[in-house]
Short mmCIF file of C-alpha atoms in Angstrom, two decimals:
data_model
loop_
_atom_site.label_atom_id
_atom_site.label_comp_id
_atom_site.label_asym_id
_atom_site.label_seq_id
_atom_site.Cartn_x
_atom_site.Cartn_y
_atom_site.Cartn_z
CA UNK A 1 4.72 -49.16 292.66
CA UNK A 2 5.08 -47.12 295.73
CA UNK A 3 8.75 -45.66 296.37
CA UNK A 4 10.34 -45.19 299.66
CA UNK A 5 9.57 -41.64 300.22
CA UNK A 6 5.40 -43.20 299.69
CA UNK A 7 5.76 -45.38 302.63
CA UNK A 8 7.39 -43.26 304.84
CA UNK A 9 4.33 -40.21 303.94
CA UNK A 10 2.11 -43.20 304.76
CA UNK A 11 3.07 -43.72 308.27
CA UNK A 12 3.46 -39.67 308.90
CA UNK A 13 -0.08 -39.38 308.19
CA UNK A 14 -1.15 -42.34 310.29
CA UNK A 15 1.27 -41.19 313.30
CA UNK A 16 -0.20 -37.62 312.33
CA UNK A 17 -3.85 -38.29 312.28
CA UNK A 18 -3.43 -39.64 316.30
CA UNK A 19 -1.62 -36.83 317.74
CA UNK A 20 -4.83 -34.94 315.62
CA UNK A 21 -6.83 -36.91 317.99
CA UNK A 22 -5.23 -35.47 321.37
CA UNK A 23 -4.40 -31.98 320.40
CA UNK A 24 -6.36 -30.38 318.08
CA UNK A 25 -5.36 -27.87 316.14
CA UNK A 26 -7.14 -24.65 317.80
CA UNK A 27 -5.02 -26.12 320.62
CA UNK A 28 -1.70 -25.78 318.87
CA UNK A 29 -2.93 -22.75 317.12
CA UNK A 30 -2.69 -21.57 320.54
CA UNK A 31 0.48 -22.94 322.07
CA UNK A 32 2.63 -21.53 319.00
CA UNK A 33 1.07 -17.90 319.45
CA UNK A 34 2.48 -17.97 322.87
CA UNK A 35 5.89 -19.22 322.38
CA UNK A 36 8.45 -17.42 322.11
CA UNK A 37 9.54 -15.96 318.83
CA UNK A 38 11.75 -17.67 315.90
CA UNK A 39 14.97 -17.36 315.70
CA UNK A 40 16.07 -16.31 312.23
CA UNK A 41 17.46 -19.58 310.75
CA UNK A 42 17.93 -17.29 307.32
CA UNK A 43 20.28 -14.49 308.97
CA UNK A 44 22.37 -17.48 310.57
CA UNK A 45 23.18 -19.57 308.02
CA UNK A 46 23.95 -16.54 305.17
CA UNK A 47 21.61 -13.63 304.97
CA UNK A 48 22.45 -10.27 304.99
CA UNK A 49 23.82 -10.36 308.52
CA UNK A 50 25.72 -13.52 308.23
CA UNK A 51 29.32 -14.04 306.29
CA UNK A 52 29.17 -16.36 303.01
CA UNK A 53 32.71 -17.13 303.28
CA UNK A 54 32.70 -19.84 305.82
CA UNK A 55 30.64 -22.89 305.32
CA UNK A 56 27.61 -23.19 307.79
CA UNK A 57 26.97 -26.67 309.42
CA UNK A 58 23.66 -27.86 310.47
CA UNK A 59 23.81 -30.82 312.21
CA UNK A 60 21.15 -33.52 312.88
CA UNK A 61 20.38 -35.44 315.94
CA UNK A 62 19.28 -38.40 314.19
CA UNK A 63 19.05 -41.97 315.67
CA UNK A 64 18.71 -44.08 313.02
CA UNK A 65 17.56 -43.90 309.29
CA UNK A 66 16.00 -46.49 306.47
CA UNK A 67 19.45 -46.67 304.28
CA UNK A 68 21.64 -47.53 307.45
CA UNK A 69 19.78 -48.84 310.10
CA UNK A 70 20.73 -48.04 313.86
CA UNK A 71 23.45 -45.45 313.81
CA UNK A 72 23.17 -44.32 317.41
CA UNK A 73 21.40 -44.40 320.93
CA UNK A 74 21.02 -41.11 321.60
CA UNK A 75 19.15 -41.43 325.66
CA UNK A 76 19.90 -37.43 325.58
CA UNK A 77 19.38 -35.55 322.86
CA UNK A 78 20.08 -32.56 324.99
CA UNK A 79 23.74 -33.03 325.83
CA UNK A 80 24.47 -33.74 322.51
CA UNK A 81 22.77 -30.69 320.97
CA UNK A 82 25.00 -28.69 323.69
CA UNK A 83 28.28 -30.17 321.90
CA UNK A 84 26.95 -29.01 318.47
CA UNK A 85 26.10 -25.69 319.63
CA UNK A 86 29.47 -25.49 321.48
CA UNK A 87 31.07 -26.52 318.02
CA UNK A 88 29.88 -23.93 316.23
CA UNK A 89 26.53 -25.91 314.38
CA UNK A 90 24.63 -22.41 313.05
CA UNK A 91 21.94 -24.75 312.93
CA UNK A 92 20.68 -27.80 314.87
CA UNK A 93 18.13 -30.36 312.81
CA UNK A 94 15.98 -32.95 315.32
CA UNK A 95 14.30 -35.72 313.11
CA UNK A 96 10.97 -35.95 314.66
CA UNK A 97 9.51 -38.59 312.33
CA UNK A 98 8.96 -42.05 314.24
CA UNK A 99 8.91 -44.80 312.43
CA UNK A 100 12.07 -45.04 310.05
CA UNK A 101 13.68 -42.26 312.27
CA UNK A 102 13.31 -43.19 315.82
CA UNK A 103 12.42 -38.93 316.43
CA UNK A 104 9.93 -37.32 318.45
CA UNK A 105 8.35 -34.15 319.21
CA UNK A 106 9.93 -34.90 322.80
CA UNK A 107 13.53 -34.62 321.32
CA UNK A 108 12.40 -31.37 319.77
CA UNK A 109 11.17 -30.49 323.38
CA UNK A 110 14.61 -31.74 325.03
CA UNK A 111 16.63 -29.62 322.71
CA UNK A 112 14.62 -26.21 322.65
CA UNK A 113 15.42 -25.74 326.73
CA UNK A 114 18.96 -26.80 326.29
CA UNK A 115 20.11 -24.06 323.44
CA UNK A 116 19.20 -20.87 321.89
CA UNK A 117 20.40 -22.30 318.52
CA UNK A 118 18.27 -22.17 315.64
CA UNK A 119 16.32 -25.76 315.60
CA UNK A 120 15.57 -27.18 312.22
CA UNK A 121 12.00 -29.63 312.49
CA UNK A 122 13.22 -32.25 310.38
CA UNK A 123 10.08 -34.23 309.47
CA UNK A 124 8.24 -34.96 306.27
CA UNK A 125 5.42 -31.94 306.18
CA UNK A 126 2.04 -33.09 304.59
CA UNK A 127 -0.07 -30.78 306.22
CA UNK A 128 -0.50 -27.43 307.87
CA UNK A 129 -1.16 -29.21 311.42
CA UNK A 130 2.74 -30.12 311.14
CA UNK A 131 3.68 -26.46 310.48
CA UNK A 132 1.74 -25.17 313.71
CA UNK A 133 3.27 -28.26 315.92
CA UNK A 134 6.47 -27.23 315.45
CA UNK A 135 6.28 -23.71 315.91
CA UNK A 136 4.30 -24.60 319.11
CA UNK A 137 7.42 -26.90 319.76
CA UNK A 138 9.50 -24.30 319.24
CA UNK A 139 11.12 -24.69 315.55
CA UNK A 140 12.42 -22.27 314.12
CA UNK A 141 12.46 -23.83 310.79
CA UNK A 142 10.79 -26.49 309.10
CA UNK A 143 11.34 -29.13 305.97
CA UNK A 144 9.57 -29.45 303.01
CA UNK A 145 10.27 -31.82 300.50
CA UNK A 146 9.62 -30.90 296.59
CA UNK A 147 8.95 -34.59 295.72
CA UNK A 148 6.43 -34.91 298.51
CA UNK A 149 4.01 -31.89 297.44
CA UNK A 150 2.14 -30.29 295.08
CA UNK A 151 3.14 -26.66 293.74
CA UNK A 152 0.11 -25.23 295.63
CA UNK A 153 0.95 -27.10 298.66
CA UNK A 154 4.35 -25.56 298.54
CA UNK A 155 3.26 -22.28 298.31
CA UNK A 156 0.63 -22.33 301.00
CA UNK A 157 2.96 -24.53 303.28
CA UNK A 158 5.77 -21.66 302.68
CA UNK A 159 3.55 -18.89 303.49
CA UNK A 160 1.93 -20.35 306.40
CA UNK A 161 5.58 -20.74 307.72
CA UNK A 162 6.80 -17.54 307.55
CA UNK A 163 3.80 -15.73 309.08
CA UNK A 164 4.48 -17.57 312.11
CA UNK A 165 8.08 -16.35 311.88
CA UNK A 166 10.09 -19.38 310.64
CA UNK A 167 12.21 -20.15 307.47
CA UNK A 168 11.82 -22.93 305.26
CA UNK A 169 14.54 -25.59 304.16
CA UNK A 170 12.94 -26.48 300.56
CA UNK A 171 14.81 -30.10 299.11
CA UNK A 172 15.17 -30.76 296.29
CA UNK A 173 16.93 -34.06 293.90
CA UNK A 174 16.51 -32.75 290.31
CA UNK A 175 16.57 -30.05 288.22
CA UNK A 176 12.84 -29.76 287.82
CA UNK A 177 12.28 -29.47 291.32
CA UNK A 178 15.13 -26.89 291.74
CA UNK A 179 13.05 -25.06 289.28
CA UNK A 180 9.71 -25.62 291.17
CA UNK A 181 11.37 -24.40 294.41
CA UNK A 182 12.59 -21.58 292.80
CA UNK A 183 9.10 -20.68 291.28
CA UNK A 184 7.82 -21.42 294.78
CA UNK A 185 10.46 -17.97 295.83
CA UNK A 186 12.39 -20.30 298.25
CA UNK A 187 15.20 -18.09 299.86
CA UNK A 188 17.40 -21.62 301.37
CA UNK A 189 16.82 -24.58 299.15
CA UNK A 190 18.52 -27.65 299.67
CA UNK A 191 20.00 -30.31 297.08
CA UNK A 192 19.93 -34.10 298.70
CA UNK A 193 21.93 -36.23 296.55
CA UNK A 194 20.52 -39.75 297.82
CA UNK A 195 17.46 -41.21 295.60
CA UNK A 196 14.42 -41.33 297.08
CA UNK A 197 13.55 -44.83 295.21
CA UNK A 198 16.91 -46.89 295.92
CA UNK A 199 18.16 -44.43 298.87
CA UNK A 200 21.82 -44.70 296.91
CA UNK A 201 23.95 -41.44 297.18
CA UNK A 202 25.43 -40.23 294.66
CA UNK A 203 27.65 -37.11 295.24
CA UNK A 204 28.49 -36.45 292.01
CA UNK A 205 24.96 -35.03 291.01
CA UNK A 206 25.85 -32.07 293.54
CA UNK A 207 27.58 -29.81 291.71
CA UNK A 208 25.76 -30.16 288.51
CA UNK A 209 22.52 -28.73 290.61
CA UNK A 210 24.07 -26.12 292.49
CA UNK A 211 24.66 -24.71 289.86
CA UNK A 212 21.27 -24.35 289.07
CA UNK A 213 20.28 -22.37 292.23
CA UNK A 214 20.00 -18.71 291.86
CA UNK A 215 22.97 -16.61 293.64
CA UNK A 216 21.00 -14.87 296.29
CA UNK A 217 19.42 -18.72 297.79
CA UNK A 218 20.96 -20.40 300.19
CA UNK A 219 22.72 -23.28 299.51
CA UNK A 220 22.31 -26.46 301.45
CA UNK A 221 24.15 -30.07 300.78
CA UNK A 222 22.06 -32.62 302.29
CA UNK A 223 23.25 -36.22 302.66
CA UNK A 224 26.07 -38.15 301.90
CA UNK A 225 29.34 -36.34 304.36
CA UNK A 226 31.43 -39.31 305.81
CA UNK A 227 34.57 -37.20 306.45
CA UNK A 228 36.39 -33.57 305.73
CA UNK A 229 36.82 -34.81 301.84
CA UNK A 230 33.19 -34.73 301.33
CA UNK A 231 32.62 -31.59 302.91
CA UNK A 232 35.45 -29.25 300.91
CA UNK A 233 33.68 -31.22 297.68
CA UNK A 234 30.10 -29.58 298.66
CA UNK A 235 31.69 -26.31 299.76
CA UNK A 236 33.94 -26.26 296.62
CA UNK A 237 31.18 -26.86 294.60
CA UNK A 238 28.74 -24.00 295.68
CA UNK A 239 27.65 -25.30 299.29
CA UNK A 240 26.91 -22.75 301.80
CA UNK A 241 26.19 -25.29 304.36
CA UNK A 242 25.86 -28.85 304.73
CA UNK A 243 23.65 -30.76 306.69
CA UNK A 244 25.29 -33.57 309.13
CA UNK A 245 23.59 -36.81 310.76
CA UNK A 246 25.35 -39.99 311.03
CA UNK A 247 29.17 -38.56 310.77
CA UNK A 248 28.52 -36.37 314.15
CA UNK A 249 26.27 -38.91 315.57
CA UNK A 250 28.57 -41.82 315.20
CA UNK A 251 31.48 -39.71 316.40
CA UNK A 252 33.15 -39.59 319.35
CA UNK A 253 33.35 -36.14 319.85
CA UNK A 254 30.90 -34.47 317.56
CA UNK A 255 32.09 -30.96 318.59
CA UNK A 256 35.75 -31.57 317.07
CA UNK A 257 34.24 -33.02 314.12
CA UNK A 258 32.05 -29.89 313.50
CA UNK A 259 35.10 -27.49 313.78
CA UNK A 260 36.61 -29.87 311.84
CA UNK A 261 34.17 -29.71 308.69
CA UNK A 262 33.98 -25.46 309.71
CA UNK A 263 37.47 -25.56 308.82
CA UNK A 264 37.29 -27.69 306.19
CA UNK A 265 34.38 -25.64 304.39
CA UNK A 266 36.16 -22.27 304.82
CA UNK A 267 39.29 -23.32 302.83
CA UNK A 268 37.00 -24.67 299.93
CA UNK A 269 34.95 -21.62 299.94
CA UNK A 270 38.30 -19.59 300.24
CA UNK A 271 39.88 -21.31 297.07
CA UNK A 272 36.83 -21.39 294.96
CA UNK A 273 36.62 -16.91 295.28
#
């Protein structure tokens, strides 16, 4: 029986194979060798230049999703990805996928003139023609889901990436794909705690993974933040950043809440040394 994550790849590929038809991939080959070059997404959120003692936030313009629905209008994703950046997001993630999202390669577009932050491509990759597009869109980083791909696939789609400068957000649910992504060498891998089959959450399974991930990765939380509790829990229990949608989105003032959950992380990360 096909899951949720199934029919979502289904449309991707569908939505994929038009754009295929209007730009071809020579084309984009082209357009991403003359844009300008990545920022480094890895050296932000923790590397050697960055401080692991305060929690990172990347946080998602995202306008609607398949567990909730509608969460918010968004007419300009611009403005809004000014507040994050003014709020301190090291990162800023732009769903791009269509159907179940509501994204676009135009968002991706909207944002890249309006910051310099690093841009996360937050799609479901299932095919080198997706890792070109948003280079030539002006990602800096790009998604890849363990559950989605082969091992070989997330090799070549990790290699690919970083020879055109990018970094790589690898996510994984279990334990077994912790230990593919770590076989795969991924440097930031993420842990998303809602199933892919019923789209529950369950926070609990967080720390329990985490643990799993060798010290010198990156750390991300993905899903599940509400408020300032959740986000001490992920930092507390090994987070070195967390990844934000609906709580900024359906926030008044997303650039308090992201100091907010800055703050919030740091005292976790504090306490747990």
């Amino acid at each position: 029986m096909p899951t949720v994550l199934d029919d979502i790849n289904a449309g991707v590929r569908e939505d994929m194979e038009a754009r295929k038809r209007l730009v071809s991939l020579a084309e984009l080959k082209d357009r991403a060798q003359a844009a300008p070059p990545a920022h480094d997404a890895w050296a932000v959120l923790g590397g050697p230049s960055a401080s692991r003692d305060e929690l990172k936030v990347i946080a998602e313009i995202k306008r609607r999703s398949p567990s909730k629905g509608d969460l918010a209008a968004i007419g300009d994703p611009a403005s809004l990805a000014r507040q994050y950046a003014d709020g301190g997001a090291s990162v800023i993630s732009v769903l791009t996928e269509q159907r179940r999202f509501n994204g676009s390669l135009a968002d991706l577009d909207a944002v890249r003139a309006a910051v310099d932050t690093p841009l996360l491509r937050k799609d479901f990759t299932l095919d080198e023609y997706q890792i070109w597009e948003a280079r030539a869109h002006g990602a800096d980083l790009i998604l890849l889901i363990v559950a989605a791909l082969s091992d070989a696939q997330l090799a070549e789609f990790s290699a690919l990436s970083h020879e055109l400068g990018m970094n790589v957000l690898v996510e994984t649910h279990t334990e077994e794909e912790i230990e593919r992504a770590i076989a795969a060498e991924a440097r930031i891998i993420g842990v998303n705690v809602r199933n892919l089959k019923t789209l529950d959450v369950d926070r609990s399974v967080f720390a329990s993974l985490a643990g799993k991930i060798p010290a010198g990765a990156l750390v991300v939380a993905e899903s599940g933040v509400r408020d300032v509790d959740d986000v001490r829990h992920y930092a507390a229990s090994g987070a070195n950043a967390v990844l934000v949608g609906e709580a900024l989105v359906s926030h008044s003032t997303p650039r308090d809440r992201i100091a907010e959950f800055k703050a919030a992380g740091a005292a976790a990360i504090a306490a747990r040394a």
